[in-house]
Structure formats: structure tokens, C-alpha cells
mmCIF file with all atom_site columns, C-alpha atoms in Angstrom:
data_model
loop_
_atom_site.group_PDB
_atom_site.id
_atom_site.type_symbol
_atom_site.label_atom_id
_atom_site.label_alt_id
_atom_site.label_comp_id
_atom_site.label_asym_id
_atom_site.label_entity_id
_atom_site.label_seq_id
_atom_site.pdbx_PDB_ins_code
_atom_site.Cartn_x
_atom_site.Cartn_y
_atom_site.Cartn_z
_atom_site.occupancy
_atom_site.B_iso_or_equiv
_atom_site.pdbx_formal_charge
_atom_site.auth_seq_id
_atom_site.auth_comp_id
_atom_site.auth_asym_id
_atom_site.auth_atom_id
_atom_site.pdbx_PDB_model_num
ATOM 1   C CA . MET P 1 1   ? 38.378  4.946   -6.424  1.00 38.00 ? 176 MET P CA 1
ATOM 2   C CA . ALA P 1 2   ? 40.711  2.889   -8.588  1.00 38.00 ? 177 ALA P CA 1
ATOM 3   C CA . MET P 1 3   ? 39.042  -0.245  -7.240  1.00 57.00 ? 178 MET P CA 1
ATOM 4   C CA . PHE P 1 4   ? 35.925  0.723   -9.250  1.00 61.00 ? 179 PHE P CA 1
ATOM 5   C CA . ASP P 1 5   ? 37.639  0.815   -12.643 1.00 64.00 ? 180 ASP P CA 1
ATOM 6   C CA . SER P 1 6   ? 35.869  -2.452  -13.382 1.00 75.00 ? 181 SER P CA 1
ATOM 7   C CA . CYS P 1 7   ? 32.453  -1.539  -11.920 1.00 84.00 ? 182 CYS P CA 1
ATOM 8   C CA . ASN P 1 8   ? 29.973  -2.463  -14.615 1.00 84.00 ? 183 ASN P CA 1
ATOM 9   C CA . GLY P 1 9   ? 27.121  -0.459  -13.099 1.00 84.00 ? 184 GLY P CA 1
ATOM 10  C CA . ILE P 1 10  ? 26.912  2.551   -10.818 1.00 84.00 ? 185 ILE P CA 1
ATOM 11  C CA . ILE P 1 11  ? 29.015  3.655   -7.889  1.00 88.00 ? 186 ILE P CA 1
ATOM 12  C CA . TYR P 1 12  ? 26.734  4.276   -4.929  1.00 89.00 ? 187 TYR P CA 1
ATOM 13  C CA . THR P 1 13  ? 27.608  6.162   -1.742  1.00 90.00 ? 188 THR P CA 1
ATOM 14  C CA . ILE P 1 14  ? 26.240  4.550   1.441   1.00 92.00 ? 189 ILE P CA 1
ATOM 15  C CA . LYS P 1 15  ? 23.710  6.667   3.338   1.00 89.00 ? 190 LYS P CA 1
ATOM 16  C CA . GLN P 1 16  ? 22.233  6.409   6.844   1.00 89.00 ? 191 GLN P CA 1
ATOM 17  C CA . GLY P 1 17  ? 20.098  3.260   7.155   1.00 87.00 ? 192 GLY P CA 1
ATOM 18  C CA . ASP P 1 18  ? 21.387  1.531   3.998   1.00 89.00 ? 193 ASP P CA 1
ATOM 19  C CA . THR P 1 19  ? 21.931  -2.211  4.055   1.00 90.00 ? 194 THR P CA 1
ATOM 20  C CA . LEU P 1 20  ? 23.025  -4.406  1.191   1.00 91.00 ? 195 LEU P CA 1
ATOM 21  C CA . TYR P 1 21  ? 19.623  -6.066  1.348   1.00 87.00 ? 196 TYR P CA 1
ATOM 22  C CA . SER P 1 22  ? 17.779  -2.728  1.045   1.00 85.00 ? 197 SER P CA 1
ATOM 23  C CA . LEU P 1 23  ? 20.052  -1.657  -1.817  1.00 87.00 ? 198 LEU P CA 1
ATOM 24  C CA . SER P 1 24  ? 19.394  -4.964  -3.558  1.00 85.00 ? 199 SER P CA 1
ATOM 25  C CA . GLY P 1 25  ? 15.671  -4.230  -3.460  1.00 80.00 ? 200 GLY P CA 1
ATOM 26  C CA . ARG P 1 26  ? 15.990  -0.567  -4.389  1.00 78.00 ? 201 ARG P CA 1
ATOM 27  C CA . PHE P 1 27  ? 18.183  -1.197  -7.427  1.00 80.00 ? 202 PHE P CA 1
ATOM 28  C CA . ARG P 1 28  ? 16.502  -4.508  -8.364  1.00 78.00 ? 203 ARG P CA 1
ATOM 29  C CA . VAL P 1 29  ? 19.806  -6.373  -8.351  1.00 85.00 ? 204 VAL P CA 1
ATOM 30  C CA . PRO P 1 30  ? 20.191  -9.753  -6.616  1.00 88.00 ? 205 PRO P CA 1
ATOM 31  C CA . LEU P 1 31  ? 22.149  -9.522  -3.384  1.00 90.00 ? 206 LEU P CA 1
ATOM 32  C CA . ALA P 1 32  ? 24.600  -12.145 -4.660  1.00 91.00 ? 207 ALA P CA 1
ATOM 33  C CA . ARG P 1 33  ? 25.562  -9.858  -7.565  1.00 91.00 ? 208 ARG P CA 1
ATOM 34  C CA . ILE P 1 34  ? 26.201  -6.923  -5.244  1.00 93.00 ? 209 ILE P CA 1
ATOM 35  C CA . LEU P 1 35  ? 28.372  -9.125  -3.033  1.00 94.00 ? 210 LEU P CA 1
ATOM 36  C CA . ARG P 1 36  ? 30.372  -10.396 -6.020  1.00 92.00 ? 211 ARG P CA 1
ATOM 37  C CA . ALA P 1 37  ? 30.917  -6.841  -7.280  1.00 92.00 ? 212 ALA P CA 1
ATOM 38  C CA . ASN P 1 38  ? 32.200  -5.741  -3.838  1.00 94.00 ? 213 ASN P CA 1
ATOM 39  C CA . PRO P 1 39  ? 34.371  -8.559  -2.457  1.00 91.00 ? 214 PRO P CA 1
ATOM 40  C CA . TYR P 1 40  ? 36.262  -6.297  -0.037  1.00 90.00 ? 215 TYR P CA 1
ATOM 41  C CA . ILE P 1 41  ? 33.426  -4.550  1.777   1.00 90.00 ? 216 ILE P CA 1
ATOM 42  C CA . ASP P 1 42  ? 32.525  -5.415  5.350   1.00 90.00 ? 217 ASP P CA 1
ATOM 43  C CA . ILE P 1 43  ? 28.905  -6.463  4.871   1.00 86.00 ? 218 ILE P CA 1
ATOM 44  C CA . TYR P 1 44  ? 28.231  -6.241  8.614   1.00 87.00 ? 219 TYR P CA 1
ATOM 45  C CA . ASN P 1 45  ? 29.648  -2.749  9.049   1.00 89.00 ? 220 ASN P CA 1
ATOM 46  C CA . LEU P 1 46  ? 28.766  -0.469  6.126   1.00 92.00 ? 221 LEU P CA 1
ATOM 47  C CA . GLN P 1 47  ? 30.024  3.050   6.709   1.00 93.00 ? 222 GLN P CA 1
ATOM 48  C CA . ILE P 1 48  ? 28.148  6.207   5.721   1.00 94.00 ? 223 ILE P CA 1
ATOM 49  C CA . GLY P 1 49  ? 30.086  7.751   2.827   1.00 93.00 ? 224 GLY P CA 1
ATOM 50  C CA . GLU P 1 50  ? 31.614  4.414   1.775   1.00 93.00 ? 225 GLU P CA 1
ATOM 51  C CA . GLN P 1 51  ? 31.285  3.722   -1.940  1.00 93.00 ? 226 GLN P CA 1
ATOM 52  C CA . ILE P 1 52  ? 30.193  0.414   -3.418  1.00 94.00 ? 227 ILE P CA 1
ATOM 53  C CA . CYS P 1 53  ? 29.503  -0.892  -6.914  1.00 93.00 ? 228 CYS P CA 1
ATOM 54  C CA . ILE P 1 54  ? 25.885  -1.658  -7.817  1.00 88.00 ? 229 ILE P CA 1
ATOM 55  C CA . PRO P 1 55  ? 26.267  -3.860  -10.912 1.00 89.00 ? 230 PRO P CA 1
ATOM 56  C CA . LYS P 1 56  ? 23.987  -3.620  -13.930 1.00 83.00 ? 231 LYS P CA 1
ATOM 57  C CA . CYS P 1 57  ? 21.492  -6.418  -14.146 1.00 80.00 ? 232 CYS P CA 1
ATOM 58  C CA . PRO P 1 58  ? 19.673  -6.145  -17.476 1.00 73.00 ? 233 PRO P CA 1
ATOM 59  C CA . ASN P 1 59  ? 17.747  -9.389  -16.995 1.00 72.00 ? 234 ASN P CA 1
ATOM 60  C CA . CYS P 1 60  ? 16.683  -8.590  -13.440 1.00 71.00 ? 235 CYS P CA 1
ATOM 61  C CA . ASN P 1 61  ? 13.669  -6.362  -14.053 1.00 61.00 ? 236 ASN P CA 1
ATOM 62  C CA . PRO P 1 62  ? 11.206  -7.810  -11.570 1.00 61.00 ? 237 PRO P CA 1
ATOM 63  C CA . PHE P 1 63  ? 8.213   -5.751  -12.765 1.00 67.00 ? 238 PHE P CA 1
ATOM 64  C CA . TYR P 1 64  ? 5.517   -5.852  -15.333 1.00 69.00 ? 239 TYR P CA 1
ATOM 65  C CA . LEU P 1 65  ? 3.135   -2.906  -15.676 1.00 72.00 ? 240 LEU P CA 1
ATOM 66  C CA . MET P 1 66  ? -0.560  -3.163  -14.908 1.00 82.00 ? 241 MET P CA 1
ATOM 67  C CA . SER P 1 67  ? -3.083  -0.428  -15.745 1.00 85.00 ? 242 SER P CA 1
ATOM 68  C CA . TYR P 1 68  ? -5.123  0.804   -12.795 1.00 92.00 ? 243 TYR P CA 1
ATOM 69  C CA . MET P 1 69  ? -7.950  3.359   -12.622 1.00 93.00 ? 244 MET P CA 1
ATOM 70  C CA . VAL P 1 70  ? -7.892  5.632   -9.559  1.00 94.00 ? 245 VAL P CA 1
ATOM 71  C CA . LYS P 1 71  ? -11.114 5.361   -7.538  1.00 94.00 ? 246 LYS P CA 1
ATOM 72  C CA . GLU P 1 72  ? -13.072 8.177   -5.896  1.00 94.00 ? 247 GLU P CA 1
ATOM 73  C CA . GLU P 1 73  ? -11.332 9.495   -2.744  1.00 92.00 ? 248 GLU P CA 1
ATOM 74  C CA . GLU P 1 74  ? -8.369  7.142   -3.229  1.00 92.00 ? 249 GLU P CA 1
ATOM 75  C CA . THR P 1 75  ? -5.030  8.602   -2.144  1.00 90.00 ? 250 THR P CA 1
ATOM 76  C CA . MET P 1 76  ? -1.498  7.904   -3.290  1.00 89.00 ? 251 MET P CA 1
ATOM 77  C CA . LEU P 1 77  ? -0.850  6.219   0.055   1.00 91.00 ? 252 LEU P CA 1
ATOM 78  C CA . ASP P 1 78  ? -3.891  3.954   -0.461  1.00 93.00 ? 253 ASP P CA 1
ATOM 79  C CA . ILE P 1 79  ? -2.477  2.826   -3.816  1.00 92.00 ? 254 ILE P CA 1
ATOM 80  C CA . LEU P 1 80  ? 1.055   2.330   -2.482  1.00 92.00 ? 255 LEU P CA 1
ATOM 81  C CA . ASN P 1 81  ? -0.262  0.207   0.382   1.00 93.00 ? 256 ASN P CA 1
ATOM 82  C CA . ARG P 1 82  ? -2.723  -1.723  -1.777  1.00 92.00 ? 257 ARG P CA 1
ATOM 83  C CA . PHE P 1 83  ? -0.052  -2.824  -4.248  1.00 90.00 ? 258 PHE P CA 1
ATOM 84  C CA . GLY P 1 84  ? 2.899   -2.920  -1.833  1.00 89.00 ? 259 GLY P CA 1
ATOM 85  C CA . ILE P 1 85  ? 5.030   -0.603  -3.960  1.00 87.00 ? 260 ILE P CA 1
ATOM 86  C CA . GLU P 1 86  ? 7.348   2.311   -3.263  1.00 86.00 ? 261 GLU P CA 1
ATOM 87  C CA . LEU P 1 87  ? 6.482   5.902   -4.220  1.00 86.00 ? 262 LEU P CA 1
ATOM 88  C CA . GLU P 1 88  ? 9.696   6.083   -6.254  1.00 81.00 ? 263 GLU P CA 1
ATOM 89  C CA . ASP P 1 89  ? 8.573   3.113   -8.384  1.00 80.00 ? 264 ASP P CA 1
ATOM 90  C CA . LEU P 1 90  ? 5.098   4.545   -8.957  1.00 83.00 ? 265 LEU P CA 1
ATOM 91  C CA . LEU P 1 91  ? 6.511   7.931   -9.974  1.00 81.00 ? 266 LEU P CA 1
ATOM 92  C CA . LYS P 1 92  ? 9.054   6.287   -12.257 1.00 75.00 ? 267 LYS P CA 1
ATOM 93  C CA . TYR P 1 93  ? 6.353   4.659   -14.421 1.00 74.00 ? 268 TYR P CA 1
ATOM 94  C CA . ASN P 1 94  ? 3.842   7.523   -14.402 1.00 75.00 ? 269 ASN P CA 1
ATOM 95  C CA . ASN P 1 95  ? 3.957   11.192  -15.358 1.00 68.00 ? 270 ASN P CA 1
ATOM 96  C CA . LEU P 1 96  ? 2.788   12.552  -12.007 1.00 69.00 ? 271 LEU P CA 1
ATOM 97  C CA . ASN P 1 97  ? 3.232   16.171  -10.916 1.00 61.00 ? 272 ASN P CA 1
ATOM 98  C CA . GLY P 1 98  ? 2.414   15.554  -7.278  1.00 66.00 ? 273 GLY P CA 1
ATOM 99  C CA . ILE P 1 99  ? 0.883   13.123  -4.863  1.00 68.00 ? 274 ILE P CA 1
ATOM 100 C CA . VAL P 1 100 ? -2.751  14.214  -5.295  1.00 74.00 ? 275 VAL P CA 1
ATOM 101 C CA . LEU P 1 101 ? -4.639  11.937  -7.649  1.00 85.00 ? 276 LEU P CA 1
ATOM 102 C CA . GLN P 1 102 ? -7.820  12.495  -9.622  1.00 86.00 ? 277 GLN P CA 1
ATOM 103 C CA . ALA P 1 103 ? -10.547 9.847   -9.649  1.00 91.00 ? 278 ALA P CA 1
ATOM 104 C CA . GLY P 1 104 ? -10.603 8.247   -13.071 1.00 92.00 ? 279 GLY P CA 1
ATOM 105 C CA . SER P 1 105 ? -6.884  8.802   -13.719 1.00 88.00 ? 280 SER P CA 1
ATOM 106 C CA . LYS P 1 106 ? -5.116  5.819   -15.190 1.00 88.00 ? 281 LYS P CA 1
ATOM 107 C CA . LEU P 1 107 ? -1.858  4.689   -13.564 1.00 90.00 ? 282 LEU P CA 1
ATOM 108 C CA . GLN P 1 108 ? 0.740   2.151   -14.574 1.00 82.00 ? 283 GLN P CA 1
ATOM 109 C CA . ILE P 1 109 ? 1.366   0.003   -11.495 1.00 87.00 ? 284 ILE P CA 1
ATOM 110 C CA . PRO P 1 110 ? 4.683   -1.872  -11.371 1.00 81.00 ? 285 PRO P CA 1
ATOM 111 C CA . VAL P 1 111 ? 3.801   -5.376  -10.178 1.00 77.00 ? 286 VAL P CA 1
ATOM 112 C CA . LYS P 1 112 ? 6.524   -7.720  -9.000  1.00 69.00 ? 287 LYS P CA 1
ATOM 113 C CA . ARG P 1 113 ? 7.148   -10.833 -11.021 1.00 58.00 ? 288 ARG P CA 1
ATOM 114 C CA . GLU P 1 114 ? 7.705   -14.054 -9.153  1.00 53.00 ? 289 GLU P CA 1
ATOM 115 C CA . ARG P 1 115 ? 11.429  -14.680 -8.820  1.00 44.00 ? 290 ARG P CA 1
ATOM 116 C CA . SER P 1 116 ? 12.961  -18.084 -9.235  1.00 39.00 ? 291 SER P CA 1
ATOM 117 C CA . GLU P 1 117 ? 15.755  -19.421 -7.049  1.00 37.00 ? 292 GLU P CA 1
ATOM 118 C CA . GLU P 1 118 ? 18.062  -19.118 -10.069 1.00 38.00 ? 293 GLU P CA 1
ATOM 119 C CA . ASP P 1 119 ? 17.544  -15.331 -10.035 1.00 40.00 ? 294 ASP P CA 1
ATOM 120 C CA . ASP P 1 120 ? 18.749  -15.160 -6.443  1.00 40.00 ? 295 ASP P CA 1
ATOM 121 C CA . GLU P 1 121 ? 21.908  -17.096 -7.225  1.00 41.00 ? 296 GLU P CA 1
ATOM 122 C CA . ASP P 1 122 ? 22.730  -14.944 -10.242 1.00 40.00 ? 297 ASP P CA 1
#
């Protein structure tokens, strides 16, 4: 663990199915930053239980919030599919008790900003 003394972010433990690309998307951190923070990991052979540094990226928030009114008979899955977002992201920006929605409820939908090539190199 001493190798993470300089991790300016969080230490994440690899789980089944994780890839650096999926972690980049989940934590909203450019892949290049994750690679720079973990120069000694084998990017082609991540091991379950292995720990890596996910660096902070304060300028990497790829979302803006859009208000959306739930329509009659619309489900959570309908909304997730319509906007191409993850349940975790929708729950993060809304005070939802469950996955059943009421028609007329107002949601904050995280919408991805367009990323520039500079963001990817960062």
C-alpha cells in the first residue's frame, strides 16, 4: 500500500468485469489520468482484488443537469434508456426512494457535455 502514499484521489479495489476504460467512465476521469496515476499496473491483466489509484479530476465533470417531467406510465428503465444514463447517476442527482416513478415528478437528468480532445489527453 505504500505505493499509494501519493494517490491524489481514491484507492479502488478491482472487481469482476472491471476494465480501466469502464472505471474511467464510472469515475468520470480520463483514461490517460488513470494510466499516469498507476504506471506499474498491467493494463491487459487486471486482477480481482488488485488496488489502483483513481485520481481526482475536479475539472472533469462531464454533466450538466436538465429538468425532466416524468410522463404517464414511464418507468425508470424508460428514462435510463432514453437519456443513455446509468441508474447510479440518476440516483445521485435525485432524492429517489426506489425505482417506481410517479407521473408528473420532476427529475434532474445528468446530460453528458461534449468532450474535447484536450480532455482526453489530460
